[in-house]
Coordinates of C-alpha atoms and ligand atoms in Angstrom, one line a residue:
M1 CA 54.4 15.7 67.0
A2 CA 52.3 13.7 64.5
E3 CA 55.3 11.5 63.8
A4 CA 55.9 10.8 67.5
Y5 CA 52.4 9.4 68.1
V6 CA 52.2 7.6 64.8
E7 CA 55.5 5.8 65.7
A8 CA 53.9 5.0 69.1
L9 CA 50.9 3.5 67.3
R10 CA 53.2 1.2 65.4
G11 CA 53.8 -0.5 68.7
I12 CA 50.1 -1.3 69.0
V13 CA 49.0 -2.3 65.5
P14 CA 51.0 -4.0 62.7
D15 CA 52.0 -1.9 59.7
E16 CA 49.5 -3.4 57.3
R17 CA 46.7 -2.1 59.5
L18 CA 48.1 1.4 59.9
R19 CA 48.1 3.8 56.9
V20 CA 49.8 7.1 56.5
D21 CA 50.0 7.4 52.7
L22 CA 48.1 10.4 51.3
A23 CA 45.9 8.4 48.9
E24 CA 44.7 6.2 51.7
R25 CA 44.2 9.1 54.1
Y26 CA 42.3 11.0 51.4
S27 CA 39.9 8.1 50.9
Y28 CA 39.0 8.5 54.6
S29 CA 38.5 12.2 54.4
F30 CA 34.8 12.3 53.6
D31 CA 31.5 10.6 54.3
A32 CA 28.1 10.8 52.5
S33 CA 27.6 14.4 53.6
F34 CA 29.7 17.5 53.0
G35 CA 33.2 18.6 53.9
E36 CA 36.6 16.9 53.5
Y37 CA 39.1 16.6 56.4
L38 CA 42.4 14.8 56.1
P39 CA 43.3 12.5 59.0
D40 CA 47.0 12.1 60.0
V41 CA 46.7 8.3 60.1
V42 CA 44.2 5.6 59.5
V43 CA 44.2 2.6 61.9
R44 CA 42.2 -0.6 61.6
P45 CA 42.0 -2.2 65.0
D46 CA 41.3 -5.8 65.4
S47 CA 40.5 -6.3 69.1
D48 CA 39.2 -4.6 72.2
E49 CA 42.7 -4.5 73.6
E50 CA 44.0 -2.7 70.5
V51 CA 41.2 -0.1 70.6
S52 CA 41.8 0.5 74.3
E53 CA 45.6 1.0 73.8
I54 CA 45.1 3.3 70.9
V55 CA 42.6 5.5 72.9
K56 CA 45.0 5.6 75.9
L57 CA 47.8 6.6 73.6
A58 CA 45.6 9.3 72.0
N59 CA 44.9 10.7 75.5
E60 CA 48.6 10.7 76.3
Y61 CA 49.5 12.6 73.1
N62 CA 46.2 14.6 73.1
V63 CA 45.2 13.5 69.6
P64 CA 41.6 13.2 68.4
V65 CA 40.2 9.8 67.5
Y66 CA 37.5 9.5 64.9
P67 CA 35.7 6.1 64.9
R68 CA 34.2 5.2 61.6
G69 CA 32.1 2.4 60.1
S70 CA 31.3 2.6 56.4
A71 CA 31.1 6.4 56.3
T72 CA 27.6 6.5 54.9
S73 CA 26.7 9.1 57.5
L74 CA 24.6 11.9 56.0
S75 CA 25.5 14.4 58.8
G76 CA 29.3 14.4 58.9
G77 CA 29.5 11.9 61.9
P78 CA 32.8 10.2 61.1
L79 CA 34.6 13.2 59.5
P80 CA 38.0 13.8 61.1
V81 CA 37.4 17.5 61.4
H82 CA 40.5 18.1 63.6
G83 CA 42.8 15.5 61.8
G84 CA 44.3 12.9 64.1
I85 CA 43.4 9.2 64.0
V86 CA 40.6 7.6 62.0
L87 CA 39.7 4.4 63.6
D88 CA 38.3 2.2 60.9
M89 CA 35.9 -0.2 62.6
S90 CA 34.5 -1.6 59.3
Q91 CA 36.9 -4.5 59.3
F92 CA 36.2 -5.4 62.9
K93 CA 33.7 -8.1 62.0
H94 CA 34.7 -11.4 63.5
K95 CA 31.4 -12.3 65.2
L96 CA 27.8 -12.7 64.0
E97 CA 26.2 -15.3 66.4
I98 CA 22.5 -16.0 66.6
D99 CA 21.3 -17.4 69.9
K100 CA 17.9 -18.8 68.9
E101 CA 16.8 -19.8 72.4
N102 CA 17.4 -16.4 73.9
M103 CA 16.4 -14.6 70.7
I104 CA 19.5 -12.5 70.6
A105 CA 22.4 -11.8 68.2
I106 CA 26.0 -11.1 69.3
V107 CA 27.7 -9.0 66.7
S108 CA 31.0 -7.2 66.0
P109 CA 30.6 -3.5 65.1
G110 CA 31.9 -3.9 61.5
V111 CA 29.1 -6.4 60.5
L112 CA 26.8 -5.0 57.8
T113 CA 23.2 -4.6 58.9
S114 CA 21.8 -6.7 56.0
D115 CA 24.0 -9.6 57.1
I116 CA 22.2 -9.5 60.5
H117 CA 18.8 -9.5 58.8
E118 CA 19.8 -12.6 56.8
A119 CA 21.4 -14.4 59.7
A120 CA 18.3 -13.8 61.9
A121 CA 15.9 -14.9 59.1
E122 CA 17.7 -18.3 58.9
Y123 CA 16.6 -19.0 62.4
G124 CA 13.0 -17.7 61.9
L125 CA 13.9 -14.5 63.7
F126 CA 13.7 -10.8 62.7
Y127 CA 15.9 -7.8 63.3
P128 CA 13.6 -4.9 62.4
P129 CA 15.8 -1.8 62.0
D130 CA 16.1 -1.4 58.3
P131 CA 18.0 1.8 57.1
S132 CA 18.0 2.0 53.3
S133 CA 21.7 1.8 53.6
A134 CA 21.5 -1.6 55.3
H135 CA 23.6 -3.3 52.6
V136 CA 26.5 -0.9 53.1
S137 CA 26.3 0.5 56.6
T138 CA 27.7 -1.2 59.7
I139 CA 25.8 -2.1 62.8
G140 CA 28.4 0.0 64.7
G141 CA 27.4 3.1 62.7
N142 CA 23.7 2.2 63.0
I143 CA 24.0 2.1 66.8
L144 CA 25.9 5.3 67.1
E145 CA 23.5 7.1 64.9
N146 CA 20.4 5.2 66.3
S147 CA 19.4 4.5 62.7
S148 CA 16.1 3.3 61.5
G149 CA 14.0 3.0 58.3
P150 CA 10.5 2.3 57.1
K151 CA 9.8 -0.2 59.9
G152 CA 10.6 2.3 62.6
L153 CA 6.9 3.2 62.6
K154 CA 5.8 -0.1 64.1
Y155 CA 9.0 -1.6 65.4
G156 CA 11.0 1.4 66.7
T157 CA 14.6 2.4 66.0
T158 CA 18.0 0.7 66.7
K159 CA 17.9 1.7 70.3
E160 CA 14.9 -0.6 71.0
Y161 CA 17.1 -3.6 70.0
V162 CA 20.4 -2.9 71.7
I163 CA 20.5 -4.7 75.1
G164 CA 24.2 -4.9 75.8
M165 CA 27.5 -3.6 74.5
N166 CA 31.3 -3.9 75.0
V167 CA 32.6 -0.4 74.9
V168 CA 36.0 1.3 75.1
T169 CA 35.5 4.6 76.9
P170 CA 37.1 7.9 75.7
T171 CA 39.9 7.4 78.3
G172 CA 40.5 3.8 77.1
E173 CA 38.8 1.8 79.8
R174 CA 36.9 -1.4 78.7
V175 CA 33.4 -1.6 80.0
R176 CA 30.3 -3.7 79.5
T177 CA 26.9 -2.1 79.4
G178 CA 23.6 -4.0 79.8
G179 CA 23.8 -7.7 79.1
R180 CA 21.9 -10.5 77.5
T181 CA 18.6 -10.0 79.2
V182 CA 15.7 -8.0 77.8
K183 CA 15.0 -6.7 81.2
N184 CA 17.8 -4.9 83.1
V185 CA 17.4 -1.9 85.5
T186 CA 20.7 -2.3 87.2
G187 CA 22.3 1.1 87.6
F188 CA 22.2 4.0 85.0
D189 CA 21.2 2.9 81.5
L190 CA 24.6 3.5 79.8
T191 CA 23.5 1.5 76.8
R192 CA 20.8 4.0 76.0
L193 CA 23.1 6.9 76.5
I194 CA 25.7 5.5 74.1
V195 CA 23.3 4.5 71.4
G196 CA 22.9 7.6 69.2
S197 CA 25.9 9.4 70.8
E198 CA 27.5 9.6 67.4
G199 CA 30.8 8.1 68.5
M200 CA 31.4 10.8 71.2
L201 CA 31.1 8.7 74.4
G202 CA 32.7 5.4 73.5
I203 CA 33.9 3.0 70.9
V204 CA 31.6 0.0 70.5
T205 CA 33.5 -3.3 70.0
E206 CA 30.6 -5.8 70.5
V207 CA 26.9 -5.6 70.7
T208 CA 24.1 -7.8 71.8
L209 CA 20.8 -7.3 69.9
R210 CA 17.3 -8.4 70.8
L211 CA 15.6 -10.3 68.0
I212 CA 11.9 -11.0 67.6
P213 CA 10.0 -13.8 65.8
E214 CA 9.7 -13.3 62.0
V215 CA 6.2 -12.0 61.0
K216 CA 3.8 -14.5 59.5
A217 CA 2.2 -12.4 56.8
R218 CA 2.5 -9.0 55.1
K219 CA 0.3 -7.0 52.7
T220 CA 1.4 -4.0 50.8
M221 CA -0.6 -1.2 49.2
L222 CA 0.2 1.6 46.8
A223 CA -2.2 4.6 46.9
T224 CA -1.9 7.8 44.8
F225 CA -3.1 11.3 45.6
E226 CA -3.6 14.6 43.8
T227 CA -1.6 16.5 46.4
S228 CA 1.0 15.9 49.1
V229 CA -1.2 17.5 51.6
D230 CA -4.1 15.0 50.8
C231 CA -1.5 12.2 51.2
G232 CA -0.4 13.6 54.5
R233 CA -4.0 13.7 55.7
A234 CA -4.5 10.0 54.7
I235 CA -1.4 9.1 56.7
T236 CA -2.7 10.9 59.8
N237 CA -6.2 9.4 59.4
V238 CA -4.8 5.8 59.1
L239 CA -2.9 6.2 62.4
S240 CA -5.8 7.9 64.2
K241 CA -8.1 5.0 63.2
G242 CA -5.9 2.8 65.4
I243 CA -4.1 1.0 62.5
L244 CA -0.4 0.6 63.1
P245 CA 1.2 -0.3 59.7
A246 CA 4.7 -1.8 59.5
A247 CA 5.6 1.0 57.1
M248 CA 4.1 4.1 55.5
E249 CA 6.4 5.6 52.9
F250 CA 5.7 8.8 51.1
M251 CA 7.0 10.1 47.7
D252 CA 6.1 13.4 46.1
N253 CA 5.5 14.0 42.4
A254 CA 9.2 15.0 41.7
C255 CA 10.3 11.6 43.3
I256 CA 7.7 9.7 41.2
R257 CA 9.0 11.3 38.0
A258 CA 12.6 10.8 39.0
V259 CA 12.0 7.0 39.6
E260 CA 10.2 6.7 36.3
H261 CA 13.0 8.5 34.5
F262 CA 15.7 6.4 36.2
K263 CA 14.2 2.9 36.1
P264 CA 10.5 2.8 35.1
V265 CA 8.3 0.7 37.3
G266 CA 5.0 2.0 36.1
L267 CA 4.2 4.7 38.6
P268 CA 1.6 7.3 37.6
V269 CA 3.6 10.4 36.8
D270 CA 0.6 12.6 37.0
A271 CA 0.0 11.8 40.7
G272 CA 0.9 14.6 43.2
A273 CA 2.1 12.1 45.7
L274 CA 2.0 8.4 46.6
L275 CA 1.9 6.3 49.7
I276 CA 3.2 2.8 50.2
L277 CA 1.6 1.2 53.2
E278 CA 2.4 -2.2 54.5
V279 CA 0.7 -4.1 57.3
D280 CA 2.1 -7.3 58.9
G281 CA 1.2 -9.8 61.6
H282 CA -1.3 -12.7 61.6
P283 CA -2.8 -13.5 58.2
Y284 CA -6.4 -12.8 59.4
S285 CA -5.6 -9.4 61.0
V286 CA -3.4 -8.4 58.0
D287 CA -6.4 -8.7 55.6
D288 CA -8.7 -6.8 57.9
E289 CA -6.2 -4.0 58.6
M290 CA -5.4 -3.6 54.9
K291 CA -9.1 -3.4 54.0
E292 CA -9.6 -0.7 56.6
A293 CA -6.5 1.3 55.6
S294 CA -7.6 1.2 51.9
E295 CA -11.0 2.6 52.9
V296 CA -9.3 5.4 54.9
C297 CA -7.2 6.3 51.9
E298 CA -10.2 6.3 49.6
S299 CA -12.2 8.6 51.8
A300 CA -9.1 10.9 52.1
G301 CA -9.4 11.4 48.3
A302 CA -7.0 8.8 46.9
M303 CA -6.9 8.8 43.1
T304 CA -6.0 5.0 43.1
V305 CA -5.6 2.3 45.8
E306 CA -3.9 -0.9 44.7
V307 CA -3.1 -3.8 47.1
A308 CA -0.4 -6.2 45.9
E309 CA -1.8 -9.7 45.4
T310 CA 1.4 -11.5 44.6
E311 CA 4.9 -11.4 46.0
E312 CA 6.1 -10.0 42.7
Q313 CA 3.7 -7.1 42.8
R314 CA 4.7 -6.4 46.4
A315 CA 8.4 -6.5 45.4
N316 CA 7.7 -4.1 42.6
I317 CA 6.0 -1.6 44.9
W318 CA 9.0 -1.6 47.2
K319 CA 11.4 -1.4 44.3
S320 CA 9.9 2.0 43.4
R321 CA 10.7 3.2 47.0
K322 CA 14.2 1.8 46.9
M323 CA 14.8 3.5 43.6
V324 CA 14.1 7.0 45.0
S325 CA 17.5 7.7 46.5
P326 CA 19.5 6.8 43.4
A327 CA 16.9 8.4 41.1
V328 CA 17.0 11.6 43.0
T329 CA 20.8 11.5 43.0
E330 CA 20.7 11.5 39.2
M331 CA 18.7 14.8 39.2
G332 CA 21.8 16.9 39.9
P333 CA 25.4 16.8 41.1
T334 CA 24.7 17.7 44.7
K335 CA 22.0 16.3 47.0
I336 CA 21.3 17.8 50.4
S337 CA 19.4 15.2 52.3
E338 CA 17.6 16.3 55.4
D339 CA 15.5 14.3 57.9
A340 CA 13.7 16.9 60.0
T341 CA 10.8 15.0 61.8
V342 CA 7.5 16.2 63.1
P343 CA 4.8 14.7 65.3
R344 CA 2.5 12.5 63.2
G345 CA -0.4 14.8 63.4
K346 CA 1.6 17.7 62.0
I347 CA 2.6 15.9 58.7
P348 CA 0.1 17.8 56.6
D349 CA 1.4 21.1 58.1
M350 CA 5.0 20.1 57.4
M351 CA 4.1 19.3 53.8
E352 CA 2.7 22.8 53.4
R353 CA 5.7 24.4 55.0
L354 CA 8.0 22.5 52.7
A355 CA 6.0 23.6 49.6
E356 CA 6.3 27.3 50.8
I357 CA 10.1 26.9 51.3
R358 CA 10.5 25.4 47.9
E359 CA 8.7 28.4 46.3
K360 CA 10.4 31.0 48.5
Y361 CA 14.0 29.9 47.7
N362 CA 13.2 28.7 44.2
L363 CA 15.0 25.4 44.7
N364 CA 14.6 21.9 43.4
L365 CA 13.3 20.5 46.7
V366 CA 11.8 17.0 46.5
V367 CA 10.3 15.1 49.4
F368 CA 10.1 11.4 50.3
G369 CA 10.4 9.5 53.5
H370 CA 9.1 7.5 56.4
A371 CA 5.9 9.6 56.7
G372 CA 4.1 7.3 59.2
D373 CA 6.5 8.4 61.9
G374 CA 6.7 12.0 60.7
N375 CA 10.3 11.4 59.4
L376 CA 10.3 13.2 56.1
H377 CA 13.3 13.5 53.9
P378 CA 13.3 16.8 52.1
N379 CA 16.1 16.7 49.6
I380 CA 17.5 19.7 47.8
I381 CA 19.0 18.9 44.4
T382 CA 21.6 21.5 43.5
D383 CA 25.2 21.9 42.4
K384 CA 27.8 22.9 44.9
R385 CA 29.8 24.8 42.3
N386 CA 26.9 27.2 42.0
T387 CA 27.7 29.3 45.2
E388 CA 24.7 31.6 44.8
E389 CA 22.2 28.6 44.7
M390 CA 24.1 26.9 47.6
K391 CA 23.6 30.0 49.7
R392 CA 19.8 29.8 49.0
A393 CA 20.0 26.1 49.9
E394 CA 21.7 26.9 53.2
D395 CA 18.8 29.3 54.1
A396 CA 16.2 26.8 53.0
V397 CA 17.8 24.1 55.2
S398 CA 17.8 26.5 58.2
E399 CA 14.1 27.2 57.5
I400 CA 13.3 23.5 57.3
F401 CA 14.8 23.0 60.8
E402 CA 12.9 26.0 62.1
A403 CA 9.6 24.6 60.7
A404 CA 10.2 21.2 62.2
V405 CA 11.0 22.6 65.7
E406 CA 8.1 25.1 65.6
L407 CA 5.7 22.2 64.8
G408 CA 7.0 20.3 67.9
G409 CA 9.4 18.1 66.0
T410 CA 13.1 17.6 65.9
L411 CA 16.2 18.4 63.7
S412 CA 16.9 14.8 62.9
G413 CA 14.8 11.6 63.1
E414 CA 17.6 9.3 62.1
H415 CA 20.6 10.9 60.3
G416 CA 22.1 12.5 63.4
I417 CA 23.6 16.0 64.1
G418 CA 27.3 15.6 63.2
T419 CA 28.8 18.7 61.8
L420 CA 25.9 19.9 59.8
K421 CA 23.1 20.5 62.4
A422 CA 25.3 21.4 65.4
P423 CA 24.4 25.1 65.3
Y424 CA 20.7 24.3 65.7
M425 CA 21.0 22.2 68.8
V426 CA 20.2 25.2 71.0
M427 CA 17.1 25.9 68.9
E428 CA 15.7 22.5 70.0
Y429 CA 17.0 22.0 73.5
G430 CA 17.9 25.6 74.7
E431 CA 21.2 26.7 76.2
A432 CA 20.7 24.7 79.4
G433 CA 19.8 21.5 77.6
V434 CA 22.9 21.7 75.4
E435 CA 25.1 22.6 78.4
L436 CA 23.9 19.5 80.2
M437 CA 25.0 17.4 77.2
K438 CA 28.4 19.1 77.1
T439 CA 28.8 18.3 80.8
I440 CA 28.2 14.6 80.2
K441 CA 30.7 14.7 77.3
A442 CA 33.3 16.4 79.4
A443 CA 32.8 14.0 82.3
W444 CA 33.3 11.0 80.1
D445 CA 35.9 12.5 77.8
P446 CA 38.0 15.1 79.9
N447 CA 40.5 15.5 77.1
N448 CA 37.9 15.8 74.3
I449 CA 39.5 12.9 72.4
L450 CA 36.6 11.1 70.9
N451 CA 35.0 12.6 67.8
P452 CA 35.5 16.2 68.7
G453 CA 33.9 18.9 66.5
K454 CA 30.5 17.1 66.4
M455 CA 27.1 17.8 67.8
F456 CA 28.1 21.1 69.5
A457 CA 28.8 24.1 67.3
E458 CA 32.4 25.3 67.1
N459 CA 34.1 28.5 66.0
G460 CA 30.9 30.6 66.3
Q461 CA 29.1 28.6 63.7
T462 CA 25.5 29.8 63.8
K463 CA 23.9 28.1 60.7
V464 CA 24.4 25.3 58.3
E465 CA 27.5 25.7 56.2
L466 CA 27.5 23.9 52.9
T467 CA 29.9 26.1 50.9
Ligands
FAD1 C1 22.0 6.0 50.4 C2 21.9 6.2 51.9 C3 20.7 5.8 52.5 C4 20.6 6.0 53.9 N1 19.4 5.6 54.5 C5 19.3 5.7 55.8 C6 18.0 5.3 56.4 O1 17.1 4.8 55.8 N2 18.0 5.4 57.8 C7 19.0 5.9 58.5 O2 18.9 6.0 59.7 N3 20.2 6.3 57.9 C8 20.3 6.2 56.6 N4 21.5 6.6 56.0 C9 22.6 7.2 56.8 C10 23.7 6.2 57.3 O3 23.7 5.0 56.4 C11 23.4 5.7 58.7 O4 23.7 6.8 59.6 C12 24.4 4.6 59.1 O5 24.0 4.1 60.4 C13 25.8 4.9 59.2 O6 26.6 3.7 59.3 P1 28.1 3.6 58.9 O7 28.6 2.2 59.1 O8 28.2 4.1 57.5 O9 28.7 4.6 60.0 P2 29.6 5.9 59.8 O10 28.9 6.8 58.8 O11 31.0 5.5 59.4 O12 29.6 6.5 61.2 C14 28.4 7.0 61.8 C15 28.7 7.5 63.2 O13 29.0 6.4 64.0 C16 30.3 6.5 64.6 N5 30.8 5.1 64.7 C17 30.8 4.2 63.7 N6 31.2 3.0 64.2 C18 31.5 3.2 65.5 C19 31.9 2.3 66.5 N7 32.2 1.0 66.4 N8 32.1 2.9 67.8 C20 31.8 4.2 68.0 N9 31.4 5.0 67.1 C21 31.2 4.5 65.8 C22 31.0 7.5 63.8 O14 32.0 8.2 64.5 C23 29.9 8.4 63.3 O15 29.7 9.4 64.3 C24 21.6 6.5 54.6 C25 22.8 6.9 54.0 C26 23.0 6.7 52.6 C27 24.2 7.1 52.0

């Protein structure tokens, strides 16, 4: 059976873009999360026509299709859990056009996000979504995960910038959603439905992005606190004062120590937590807002408040934040990275819940993240060969999800549901909510061809499974 459809695929794409050898398939069997699943075949399509023909053929042979960008997903998004075809979209990158007059970018799905940042900047324009993985992840992956980063606080997530797309549907039809205009209320908003749909409702083959003018000035501050809860309170107080920073990033003591151990940048290792706060806009308002934000941090009990006076100092502050992920990775062989998100006012409560979970399960649980929008990244550092500790980690992860939902938050602020969080969808949306999503999926994809095994729990799975 596999041979029959693979032979049929050879009629659509040339041999050099179709791989069946084990080594190649193996390198497509994982992403940045857990689990390994071997596809039957890897295909690198080069045009909308090819994608459409591949998907039609997959429907004919009833074979799953797994679209994939750079596979940096932290939730299992591109994993070929039922084998079949991996559709490698990372090489689909012919186009990166900036239309300065209309302030838009027209981009192929395989283009790296950082290349869009650079291309926009050359025209004095700004594409704000900035996942930490921007130098390796594709815009296609960003769109299907609705990714964001530090700037999500002020500028929103990827979905705020996608205004049009070319899409191949799960049955192989080619459709256009949205367009080149910022305003568009014609018909159902299919663009918004597809953004964040984790590759389950369509394959994106071109995207039109809205750009904004580059900001004129920025100021960055680093404040340290005795405890995470104090820092959480400062974050909430800054926002309730009416200041909307471009970014507010949080690191707990374990992250501070990890960075200083990994590549020292002079962070105070005795601080319980630190906050990186950046304001941007007109030079006058930036100075005022930074002064006000500094005062709020001081009255929330900050141990130190330092505002960068030079570009070098500013870069050094951000370097410490960028070092967190690699530094934490060095702390142990297995990193479980979560991104449960709570309403901003509940950040101090979430900090407390995380401290309780750390103690209860006796785990190396470190916390950093985009605290200004409530999107914390609790990371459990463990070793997947230690099955007893992995079981405790599974329970701790479940409890992190419960805490977030109980506090009025969500399972995922930016990493998506994929395979890992599927069992918890009902906890957040209830049976009826999940059934409605399944109805949409079934209407678009009657043969369940596109990225099956994601978002909705399969095989009676009731909790996160890491072992
Ligand atoms: C070190 C590190 C840091 C990270 N930091 C952040 C962060 O700050 N913010 C954040 O939001 N995420 C972050 N991530 C997660 C990850 O980088 C994002 O989810 C990213 O958008 C995935 O892009 P990708 O190209 O790797 O896509 P993949 O992981 O390959 O795929 C992601 C999803 O998109 C689907 N897909 C990909 N391309 C297409 C397409 N053309 N058409 C249809 N479906 C498609 C896949 O099926 C899958 O469901 C980080 C990951 C790592 C490893």
